[in-house]
């Protein structure tokens, strides 16, 4: 085990001869949506500058299309003209001013494009993308190849220190490599030597064009995780050829998009795939970088200490905390805001066409818009509720200089995150609680736990502002038998650990219904932290010898300990409202564990026999020992009225403000934004001016936020 503050390997520079990476941390490529934003490059410049300032060794941008047909979707960012190149100068300049290095990622989506001009080696459609691809002629293969070379040269003239050639994840290069998508009979298909010519030519032609003093990272699919993917021998053959072609660094890619195996979500164990990088590292002599679910300095250091990699690539952790490396260097591990792998504000946003951010750091990609400036006059603020909303508010307000006291009825901070972290696969949520605890101390927030606060106390203590972050209460059910002894709330189960029988019906299939099902369906092994069990559960070859890492390997799901029904009234697919990039994982897990998901039903009553429902026109009794209510929540804001009556300025955030569709992303974002705005939000009593104008009596109401006193607050 690595002791804290001992990250020598991670913090060591990497000397490439003509340049030096200041640490072993690569900020991995992530599409953030700034690539296409009309003011995106300016925002991106500050986004990356913050990470360069934070000590990252090499930054890799989101993917840029290398030709119009290479684009991910209509209007996706390209690097094809001199004008494209010129516009990027602001990005490279800002990163260099902060002492960092930056490479542009070159991407050709191939058949994974969301537009009708999608291309591929052969006319074989991806199972999960809508457009049948046009099969490239030999001349068109040449054109796409030259697109990569041209884009690399343009990147060089914008000031980039290198490029990353995006080889994995089922994009065009991967499509050439696999017989699953390449059934050509010319010199680009057939044997593996022919199929790998495409990436090898790309690297060798780029090297020839850009000269020796330019970084070429090749991101190589080390595990395709699809049947028909590369064999281990082919992967090694490619890596050696890429090295000979002139690559500087080989980075790890895991899984095609169409693979039905989670590769980065929070239930994937930390560093789950580092051993495949370690296996490849033995085969080449250039530096290799590990990736996927590496989110803490100690995990990263361990990979380097175990000689599994020379570098560690982290993408989402750099959204969560731009100062990750500096904090590791200066002994502030506890203050690193750790990525919890939720995907809620990053990848889910990307897949919805929205700008990425981060659930635990709403400033990510909003560096120029959400700014925490010091206050000119500190206010005395009470925050009631130490859930994500109250914590985020307290830390940002205190950081800006306000005098904050935070109350919670519970004996620990974290609010509902204390329940979330108990769900198998969500253990990472503890990291957010730890981070906030360290920040509360750093910014001297007065924390009062174990005290249920009433309005009188807040009124008597004369606060300038009161923030109600009191969260929610679970919704009661209006149903005959709702008070039957077999009925439990999700808090009875998760928080109070009340005994639950072998046969269970869960009313409500939202995020919490799924989590309770996961909690109850789990066997003895905690797969979330155990790589071997994770590999077995998802059918991955632990030795990486099977083709694609999966061919011929049978998933080995533990026998489930209970019979579980997960129920909803809506007729939509159960779990349709879950996260874009994680919902399918939850649904697959439920199916694998034998959970019966029923939709389009109505509830009739609960009695000794069980839960009576109507499914279609059929009355049915689910003979269960327990019925668990996960039917949403209602805001808890009973303090609002007495405080307002006493003329105390009150703000509601998180669940206290709105329970519907509440999640931690909204709670933290709202808390942070309110704290950032506090000095502008002076709530004064209403002032009514009465006057006579042209013989007519008039009045002017000057309301709360119109205040010339802004600047002094
Ligand atoms: P809360 O977290 O509810 O905190 C409110 C706090 O106020 C509590 O600590 C309470 O003790 C305190 N309080 C209330 N009244 C008083 C009073 N009078 N005096 C003092 N203290 C008081 N969200 C996600 O985004 N992603 C997930 O994956 C996710 N998983 C979840 C899994 C589970 C099992 C659960 C239960 C929730 C999950 N959530 C998830 C939801 C997320 O936790 C909530 O949206 C978030 O916690 C709401 O934050 P909040 O600060 O508004 O309220
Ligand atoms: P939710 O997502 O709103 O789901 C509540 C469920 O209860 C719905 O499926 C609804 O479905 C049902 N329901 C609502 N009113 C009902 C009633 N009167 N009687 C019976 N059923 C009723 O809320 P939640 O599951 O409690 O989750 C709370 C929040 O936490 C969510 O907004 C979610 O974003 C967040 N969370 C997120 C995750 C995650 O993985 N991202 C995990 C956990 C929680 P029908 O009306 O169709 O029956
Ligand atoms: Fe990590 Fe979640 Fe933030 Fe994405 S939104 S960077 S997964 S913490």
PDB file of N, CA and C in Angstrom, residues 410-493:
ATOM      1  N   UNK A 410     -27.927  15.066  11.680  1.00  0.00           N
ATOM      2  CA  UNK A 410     -27.204  13.800  11.746  1.00  0.00           C
ATOM      3  C   UNK A 410     -25.835  14.009  12.407  1.00  0.00           C
ATOM      4  N   UNK A 411     -25.239  12.882  12.787  1.00  0.00           N
ATOM      5  CA  UNK A 411     -23.911  12.985  13.412  1.00  0.00           C
ATOM      6  C   UNK A 411     -22.791  13.014  12.386  1.00  0.00           C
ATOM      7  N   UNK A 412     -23.152  12.923  11.106  1.00  0.00           N
ATOM      8  CA  UNK A 412     -22.105  12.982  10.083  1.00  0.00           C
ATOM      9  C   UNK A 412     -22.577  13.843   8.922  1.00  0.00           C
ATOM     10  N   UNK A 413     -21.600  14.414   8.231  1.00  0.00           N
ATOM     11  CA  UNK A 413     -21.937  15.195   7.049  1.00  0.00           C
ATOM     12  C   UNK A 413     -22.206  14.248   5.871  1.00  0.00           C
ATOM     13  N   UNK A 414     -22.839  14.752   4.826  1.00  0.00           N
ATOM     14  CA  UNK A 414     -23.003  13.941   3.606  1.00  0.00           C
ATOM     15  C   UNK A 414     -24.450  13.744   3.184  1.00  0.00           C
ATOM     16  N   UNK A 415     -25.405  13.927   4.130  1.00  0.00           N
ATOM     17  CA  UNK A 415     -26.813  13.739   3.760  1.00  0.00           C
ATOM     18  C   UNK A 415     -27.031  12.380   3.115  1.00  0.00           C
ATOM     19  N   UNK A 416     -27.764  12.372   2.010  1.00  0.00           N
ATOM     20  CA  UNK A 416     -28.112  11.090   1.371  1.00  0.00           C
ATOM     21  C   UNK A 416     -26.913  10.363   0.756  1.00  0.00           C
ATOM     22  N   UNK A 417     -25.788  11.051   0.615  1.00  0.00           N
ATOM     23  CA  UNK A 417     -24.604  10.331   0.106  1.00  0.00           C
ATOM     24  C   UNK A 417     -24.195   9.212   1.075  1.00  0.00           C
ATOM     25  N   UNK A 418     -24.614   9.358   2.352  1.00  0.00           N
ATOM     26  CA  UNK A 418     -24.315   8.292   3.307  1.00  0.00           C
ATOM     27  C   UNK A 418     -25.119   7.029   3.008  1.00  0.00           C
ATOM     28  N   UNK A 419     -26.227   7.175   2.283  1.00  0.00           N
ATOM     29  CA  UNK A 419     -26.995   5.984   1.863  1.00  0.00           C
ATOM     30  C   UNK A 419     -26.490   5.511   0.504  1.00  0.00           C
ATOM     31  N   UNK A 420     -26.235   6.468  -0.389  1.00  0.00           N
ATOM     32  CA  UNK A 420     -25.763   6.107  -1.736  1.00  0.00           C
ATOM     33  C   UNK A 420     -24.491   5.262  -1.655  1.00  0.00           C
ATOM     34  N   UNK A 421     -23.590   5.633  -0.759  1.00  0.00           N
ATOM     35  CA  UNK A 421     -22.273   4.958  -0.703  1.00  0.00           C
ATOM     36  C   UNK A 421     -22.396   3.503  -0.248  1.00  0.00           C
ATOM     37  N   UNK A 422     -23.560   3.137   0.295  1.00  0.00           N
ATOM     38  CA  UNK A 422     -23.744   1.753   0.755  1.00  0.00           C
ATOM     39  C   UNK A 422     -24.230   0.822  -0.349  1.00  0.00           C
ATOM     40  N   UNK A 423     -24.569   1.397  -1.493  1.00  0.00           N
ATOM     41  CA  UNK A 423     -25.030   0.573  -2.613  1.00  0.00           C
ATOM     42  C   UNK A 423     -23.805  -0.068  -3.269  1.00  0.00           C
ATOM     43  N   UNK A 424     -23.801  -1.404  -3.443  1.00  0.00           N
ATOM     44  CA  UNK A 424     -22.640  -2.026  -4.088  1.00  0.00           C
ATOM     45  C   UNK A 424     -22.362  -1.365  -5.436  1.00  0.00           C
ATOM     46  N   UNK A 425     -21.124  -0.938  -5.631  1.00  0.00           N
ATOM     47  CA  UNK A 425     -20.764  -0.244  -6.870  1.00  0.00           C
ATOM     48  C   UNK A 425     -20.814   1.265  -6.727  1.00  0.00           C
ATOM     49  N   UNK A 426     -21.248   1.780  -5.568  1.00  0.00           N
ATOM     50  CA  UNK A 426     -21.282   3.243  -5.389  1.00  0.00           C
ATOM     51  C   UNK A 426     -20.406   3.672  -4.214  1.00  0.00           C
ATOM     52  N   UNK A 427     -19.452   2.837  -3.874  1.00  0.00           N
ATOM     53  CA  UNK A 427     -18.598   3.133  -2.722  1.00  0.00           C
ATOM     54  C   UNK A 427     -17.841   4.445  -2.898  1.00  0.00           C
ATOM     55  N   UNK A 428     -17.603   4.828  -4.181  1.00  0.00           N
ATOM     56  CA  UNK A 428     -16.846   6.054  -4.450  1.00  0.00           C
ATOM     57  C   UNK A 428     -17.489   7.293  -3.825  1.00  0.00           C
ATOM     58  N   UNK A 429     -18.802   7.246  -3.562  1.00  0.00           N
ATOM     59  CA  UNK A 429     -19.474   8.435  -3.033  1.00  0.00           C
ATOM     60  C   UNK A 429     -18.864   8.879  -1.695  1.00  0.00           C
ATOM     61  N   UNK A 430     -18.209   7.937  -0.986  1.00  0.00           N
ATOM     62  CA  UNK A 430     -17.529   8.302   0.260  1.00  0.00           C
ATOM     63  C   UNK A 430     -16.428   9.340  -0.011  1.00  0.00           C
ATOM     64  N   UNK A 431     -15.811   9.252  -1.190  1.00  0.00           N
ATOM     65  CA  UNK A 431     -14.724  10.187  -1.518  1.00  0.00           C
ATOM     66  C   UNK A 431     -15.223  11.633  -1.506  1.00  0.00           C
ATOM     67  N   UNK A 432     -16.445  11.840  -1.968  1.00  0.00           N
ATOM     68  CA  UNK A 432     -16.980  13.213  -1.999  1.00  0.00           C
ATOM     69  C   UNK A 432     -17.211  13.725  -0.577  1.00  0.00           C
ATOM     70  N   UNK A 433     -17.685  12.830   0.274  1.00  0.00           N
ATOM     71  CA  UNK A 433     -17.873  13.226   1.679  1.00  0.00           C
ATOM     72  C   UNK A 433     -16.507  13.586   2.286  1.00  0.00           C
ATOM     73  N   UNK A 434     -15.506  12.743   2.025  1.00  0.00           N
ATOM     74  CA  UNK A 434     -14.157  13.002   2.571  1.00  0.00           C
ATOM     75  C   UNK A 434     -13.623  14.351   2.095  1.00  0.00           C
ATOM     76  N   UNK A 435     -13.830  14.606   0.799  1.00  0.00           N
ATOM     77  CA  UNK A 435     -13.342  15.867   0.220  1.00  0.00           C
ATOM     78  C   UNK A 435     -13.998  17.057   0.933  1.00  0.00           C
ATOM     79  N   UNK A 436     -15.319  17.006   1.066  1.00  0.00           N
ATOM     80  CA  UNK A 436     -15.997  18.137   1.691  1.00  0.00           C
ATOM     81  C   UNK A 436     -15.551  18.309   3.147  1.00  0.00           C
ATOM     82  N   UNK A 437     -15.319  17.185   3.829  1.00  0.00           N
ATOM     83  CA  UNK A 437     -14.869  17.290   5.225  1.00  0.00           C
ATOM     84  C   UNK A 437     -13.547  18.067   5.286  1.00  0.00           C
ATOM     85  N   UNK A 438     -12.628  17.719   4.381  1.00  0.00           N
ATOM     86  CA  UNK A 438     -11.319  18.401   4.373  1.00  0.00           C
ATOM     87  C   UNK A 438     -11.466  19.875   4.006  1.00  0.00           C
ATOM     88  N   UNK A 439     -12.355  20.173   3.087  1.00  0.00           N
ATOM     89  CA  UNK A 439     -12.529  21.575   2.657  1.00  0.00           C
ATOM     90  C   UNK A 439     -13.210  22.416   3.744  1.00  0.00           C
ATOM     91  N   UNK A 440     -14.151  21.798   4.470  1.00  0.00           N
ATOM     92  CA  UNK A 440     -14.804  22.539   5.566  1.00  0.00           C
ATOM     93  C   UNK A 440     -13.755  22.976   6.579  1.00  0.00           C
ATOM     94  N   UNK A 441     -12.802  22.068   6.824  1.00  0.00           N
ATOM     95  CA  UNK A 441     -11.742  22.383   7.783  1.00  0.00           C
ATOM     96  C   UNK A 441     -10.811  23.461   7.203  1.00  0.00           C
ATOM     97  N   UNK A 442     -10.453  23.274   5.939  1.00  0.00           N
ATOM     98  CA  UNK A 442      -9.520  24.220   5.310  1.00  0.00           C
ATOM     99  C   UNK A 442     -10.070  25.654   5.340  1.00  0.00           C
ATOM    100  N   UNK A 443     -11.375  25.784   5.092  1.00  0.00           N
ATOM    101  CA  UNK A 443     -11.940  27.129   5.011  1.00  0.00           C
ATOM    102  C   UNK A 443     -12.649  27.557   6.301  1.00  0.00           C
ATOM    103  N   UNK A 444     -12.362  26.816   7.385  1.00  0.00           N
ATOM    104  CA  UNK A 444     -12.816  27.191   8.732  1.00  0.00           C
ATOM    105  C   UNK A 444     -14.328  27.380   8.829  1.00  0.00           C
ATOM    106  N   UNK A 445     -15.065  26.463   8.239  1.00  0.00           N
ATOM    107  CA  UNK A 445     -16.523  26.479   8.434  1.00  0.00           C
ATOM    108  C   UNK A 445     -16.807  25.907   9.816  1.00  0.00           C
ATOM    109  N   UNK A 446     -17.688  26.565  10.573  1.00  0.00           N
ATOM    110  CA  UNK A 446     -18.081  26.011  11.872  1.00  0.00           C
ATOM    111  C   UNK A 446     -19.134  24.939  11.617  1.00  0.00           C
ATOM    112  N   UNK A 447     -18.843  23.711  12.041  1.00  0.00           N
ATOM    113  CA  UNK A 447     -19.756  22.599  11.735  1.00  0.00           C
ATOM    114  C   UNK A 447     -20.400  22.118  13.033  1.00  0.00           C
ATOM    115  N   UNK A 448     -21.735  22.124  13.057  1.00  0.00           N
ATOM    116  CA  UNK A 448     -22.457  21.676  14.249  1.00  0.00           C
ATOM    117  C   UNK A 448     -23.300  20.469  13.870  1.00  0.00           C
ATOM    118  N   UNK A 449     -22.870  19.294  14.296  1.00  0.00           N
ATOM    119  CA  UNK A 449     -23.583  18.068  13.932  1.00  0.00           C
ATOM    120  C   UNK A 449     -24.429  17.574  15.103  1.00  0.00           C
ATOM    121  N   UNK A 450     -25.381  16.697  14.754  1.00  0.00           N
ATOM    122  CA  UNK A 450     -26.239  16.115  15.787  1.00  0.00           C
ATOM    123  C   UNK A 450     -27.220  17.121  16.351  1.00  0.00           C
ATOM    124  N   UNK A 451     -27.491  18.185  15.619  1.00  0.00           N
ATOM    125  CA  UNK A 451     -28.426  19.209  16.112  1.00  0.00           C
ATOM    126  C   UNK A 451     -29.509  19.457  15.084  1.00  0.00           C
ATOM    127  N   UNK A 452     -30.744  19.102  15.428  1.00  0.00           N
ATOM    128  CA  UNK A 452     -31.849  19.428  14.544  1.00  0.00           C
ATOM    129  C   UNK A 452     -32.245  20.878  14.821  1.00  0.00           C
ATOM    130  N   UNK A 453     -32.060  21.718  13.847  1.00  0.00           N
ATOM    131  CA  UNK A 453     -32.179  23.164  14.078  1.00  0.00           C
ATOM    132  C   UNK A 453     -33.618  23.626  13.876  1.00  0.00           C
ATOM    133  N   UNK A 454     -34.081  24.478  14.793  1.00  0.00           N
ATOM    134  CA  UNK A 454     -35.410  25.056  14.580  1.00  0.00           C
ATOM    135  C   UNK A 454     -35.282  26.545  14.248  1.00  0.00           C
ATOM    136  N   UNK A 455     -36.404  27.125  13.855  1.00  0.00           N
ATOM    137  CA  UNK A 455     -36.374  28.508  13.372  1.00  0.00           C
ATOM    138  C   UNK A 455     -35.959  29.476  14.477  1.00  0.00           C
ATOM    139  N   UNK A 456     -36.417  29.227  15.713  1.00  0.00           N
ATOM    140  CA  UNK A 456     -36.104  30.157  16.815  1.00  0.00           C
ATOM    141  C   UNK A 456     -34.600  30.322  16.983  1.00  0.00           C
ATOM    142  N   UNK A 457     -33.913  29.191  16.907  1.00  0.00           N
ATOM    143  CA  UNK A 457     -32.451  29.236  17.090  1.00  0.00           C
ATOM    144  C   UNK A 457     -31.816  30.121  15.999  1.00  0.00           C
ATOM    145  N   UNK A 458     -32.290  29.957  14.785  1.00  0.00           N
ATOM    146  CA  UNK A 458     -31.704  30.729  13.681  1.00  0.00           C
ATOM    147  C   UNK A 458     -32.044  32.214  13.811  1.00  0.00           C
ATOM    148  N   UNK A 459     -33.260  32.483  14.280  1.00  0.00           N
ATOM    149  CA  UNK A 459     -33.685  33.888  14.433  1.00  0.00           C
ATOM    150  C   UNK A 459     -32.876  34.546  15.564  1.00  0.00           C
ATOM    151  N   UNK A 460     -32.750  33.818  16.672  1.00  0.00           N
ATOM    152  CA  UNK A 460     -32.051  34.394  17.838  1.00  0.00           C
ATOM    153  C   UNK A 460     -30.572  34.645  17.559  1.00  0.00           C
ATOM    154  N   UNK A 461     -29.985  33.839  16.693  1.00  0.00           N
ATOM    155  CA  UNK A 461     -28.537  33.983  16.449  1.00  0.00           C
ATOM    156  C   UNK A 461     -28.207  35.046  15.406  1.00  0.00           C
ATOM    157  N   UNK A 462     -29.232  35.756  14.933  1.00  0.00           N
ATOM    158  CA  UNK A 462     -29.048  36.930  14.047  1.00  0.00           C
ATOM    159  C   UNK A 462     -28.134  36.686  12.849  1.00  0.00           C
ATOM    160  N   UNK A 463     -28.485  35.736  12.020  1.00  0.00           N
ATOM    161  CA  UNK A 463     -27.710  35.511  10.792  1.00  0.00           C
ATOM    162  C   UNK A 463     -28.113  36.538   9.725  1.00  0.00           C
ATOM    163  N   UNK A 464     -27.153  36.907   8.903  1.00  0.00           N
ATOM    164  CA  UNK A 464     -27.469  37.800   7.775  1.00  0.00           C
ATOM    165  C   UNK A 464     -28.277  37.049   6.720  1.00  0.00           C
ATOM    166  N   UNK A 465     -27.937  35.772   6.537  1.00  0.00           N
ATOM    167  CA  UNK A 465     -28.624  34.940   5.534  1.00  0.00           C
ATOM    168  C   UNK A 465     -28.763  33.535   6.102  1.00  0.00           C
ATOM    169  N   UNK A 466     -29.870  32.868   5.753  1.00  0.00           N
ATOM    170  CA  UNK A 466     -30.008  31.450   6.119  1.00  0.00           C
ATOM    171  C   UNK A 466     -30.228  30.654   4.850  1.00  0.00           C
ATOM    172  N   UNK A 467     -29.449  29.591   4.722  1.00  0.00           N
ATOM    173  CA  UNK A 467     -29.559  28.719   3.560  1.00  0.00           C
ATOM    174  C   UNK A 467     -30.226  27.430   4.012  1.00  0.00           C
ATOM    175  N   UNK A 468     -31.369  27.124   3.451  1.00  0.00           N
ATOM    176  CA  UNK A 468     -32.052  25.878   3.811  1.00  0.00           C
ATOM    177  C   UNK A 468     -31.678  24.810   2.790  1.00  0.00           C
ATOM    178  N   UNK A 469     -30.885  23.848   3.259  1.00  0.00           N
ATOM    179  CA  UNK A 469     -30.451  22.718   2.423  1.00  0.00           C
ATOM    180  C   UNK A 469     -30.894  21.440   3.118  1.00  0.00           C
ATOM    181  N   UNK A 470     -32.149  21.465   3.573  1.00  0.00           N
ATOM    182  CA  UNK A 470     -32.645  20.406   4.451  1.00  0.00           C
ATOM    183  C   UNK A 470     -33.107  19.164   3.698  1.00  0.00           C
ATOM    184  N   UNK A 471     -33.019  19.189   2.388  1.00  0.00           N
ATOM    185  CA  UNK A 471     -33.261  17.972   1.614  1.00  0.00           C
ATOM    186  C   UNK A 471     -34.719  17.574   1.508  1.00  0.00           C
ATOM    187  N   UNK A 472     -34.967  16.284   1.648  1.00  0.00           N
ATOM    188  CA  UNK A 472     -36.274  15.719   1.313  1.00  0.00           C
ATOM    189  C   UNK A 472     -36.756  14.740   2.386  1.00  0.00           C
ATOM    190  N   UNK A 473     -38.016  14.383   2.262  1.00  0.00           N
ATOM    191  CA  UNK A 473     -38.508  13.208   3.000  1.00  0.00           C
ATOM    192  C   UNK A 473     -39.091  12.241   1.970  1.00  0.00           C
ATOM    193  N   UNK A 474     -38.898  10.928   2.190  1.00  0.00           N
ATOM    194  CA  UNK A 474     -39.473   9.958   1.246  1.00  0.00           C
ATOM    195  C   UNK A 474     -40.986  10.121   1.175  1.00  0.00           C
ATOM    196  N   UNK A 475     -41.536   9.966  -0.037  1.00  0.00           N
ATOM    197  CA  UNK A 475     -42.981  10.113  -0.231  1.00  0.00           C
ATOM    198  C   UNK A 475     -43.710   8.915   0.396  1.00  0.00           C
ATOM    199  N   UNK A 476     -44.787   9.220   1.157  1.00  0.00           N
ATOM    200  CA  UNK A 476     -45.630   8.137   1.699  1.00  0.00           C
ATOM    201  C   UNK A 476     -46.541   7.636   0.603  1.00  0.00           C
ATOM    202  N   UNK A 477     -47.002   6.425   0.775  1.00  0.00           N
ATOM    203  CA  UNK A 477     -47.850   5.833  -0.248  1.00  0.00           C
ATOM    204  C   UNK A 477     -49.309   5.911   0.167  1.00  0.00           C
ATOM    205  N   UNK A 478     -50.167   6.357  -0.736  1.00  0.00           N
ATOM    206  CA  UNK A 478     -51.596   6.423  -0.450  1.00  0.00           C
ATOM    207  C   UNK A 478     -52.225   5.144  -1.006  1.00  0.00           C
ATOM    208  N   UNK A 479     -52.133   4.062  -0.233  1.00  0.00           N
ATOM    209  CA  UNK A 479     -52.558   2.751  -0.744  1.00  0.00           C
ATOM    210  C   UNK A 479     -53.068   1.919   0.435  1.00  0.00           C
ATOM    211  N   UNK A 480     -54.132   1.187   0.192  1.00  0.00           N
ATOM    212  CA  UNK A 480     -54.652   0.321   1.254  1.00  0.00           C
ATOM    213  C   UNK A 480     -53.548  -0.645   1.707  1.00  0.00           C
ATOM    214  N   UNK A 481     -53.322  -0.698   2.995  1.00  0.00           N
ATOM    215  CA  UNK A 481     -52.294  -1.614   3.522  1.00  0.00           C
ATOM    216  C   UNK A 481     -50.915  -1.005   3.556  1.00  0.00           C
ATOM    217  N   UNK A 482     -50.826   0.329   3.285  1.00  0.00           N
ATOM    218  CA  UNK A 482     -49.493   0.966   3.277  1.00  0.00           C
ATOM    219  C   UNK A 482     -48.837   0.920   4.656  1.00  0.00           C
ATOM    220  N   UNK A 483     -49.691   0.712   5.709  1.00  0.00           N
ATOM    221  CA  UNK A 483     -49.111   0.637   7.057  1.00  0.00           C
ATOM    222  C   UNK A 483     -48.906  -0.811   7.517  1.00  0.00           C
ATOM    223  N   UNK A 484     -49.051  -1.758   6.567  1.00  0.00           N
ATOM    224  CA  UNK A 484     -48.848  -3.171   6.918  1.00  0.00           C
ATOM    225  C   UNK A 484     -47.412  -3.387   7.383  1.00  0.00           C
ATOM    226  N   UNK A 485     -47.240  -4.359   8.287  1.00  0.00           N
ATOM    227  CA  UNK A 485     -45.886  -4.549   8.857  1.00  0.00           C
ATOM    228  C   UNK A 485     -44.852  -4.995   7.833  1.00  0.00           C
ATOM    229  N   UNK A 486     -45.311  -5.508   6.681  1.00  0.00           N
ATOM    230  CA  UNK A 486     -44.313  -5.933   5.690  1.00  0.00           C
ATOM    231  C   UNK A 486     -43.824  -4.772   4.816  1.00  0.00           C
ATOM    232  N   UNK A 487     -44.402  -3.580   5.040  1.00  0.00           N
ATOM    233  CA  UNK A 487     -43.990  -2.426   4.233  1.00  0.00           C
ATOM    234  C   UNK A 487     -42.787  -1.731   4.884  1.00  0.00           C
ATOM    235  N   UNK A 488     -41.784  -1.461   4.078  1.00  0.00           N
ATOM    236  CA  UNK A 488     -40.579  -0.758   4.547  1.00  0.00           C
ATOM    237  C   UNK A 488     -40.285   0.415   3.612  1.00  0.00           C
ATOM    238  N   UNK A 489     -39.652   1.440   4.136  1.00  0.00           N
ATOM    239  CA  UNK A 489     -39.163   2.499   3.242  1.00  0.00           C
ATOM    240  C   UNK A 489     -37.726   2.160   2.864  1.00  0.00           C
ATOM    241  N   UNK A 490     -37.209   2.861   1.824  1.00  0.00           N
ATOM    242  CA  UNK A 490     -35.813   2.569   1.446  1.00  0.00           C
ATOM    243  C   UNK A 490     -34.852   2.943   2.558  1.00  0.00           C
ATOM    244  N   UNK A 491     -35.244   3.913   3.403  1.00  0.00           N
ATOM    245  CA  UNK A 491     -34.367   4.264   4.522  1.00  0.00           C
ATOM    246  C   UNK A 491     -34.348   3.162   5.575  1.00  0.00           C
ATOM    247  N   UNK A 492     -35.521   2.485   5.771  1.00  0.00           N
ATOM    248  CA  UNK A 492     -35.539   1.336   6.695  1.00  0.00           C
ATOM    249  C   UNK A 492     -34.500   0.299   6.261  1.00  0.00           C
ATOM    250  N   UNK A 493     -34.408   0.127   4.950  1.00  0.00           N
ATOM    251  CA  UNK A 493     -33.538  -0.933   4.425  1.00  0.00           C
ATOM    252  C   UNK A 493     -32.080  -0.491   4.435  1.00  0.00           C
TER     253      UNK A 493
END
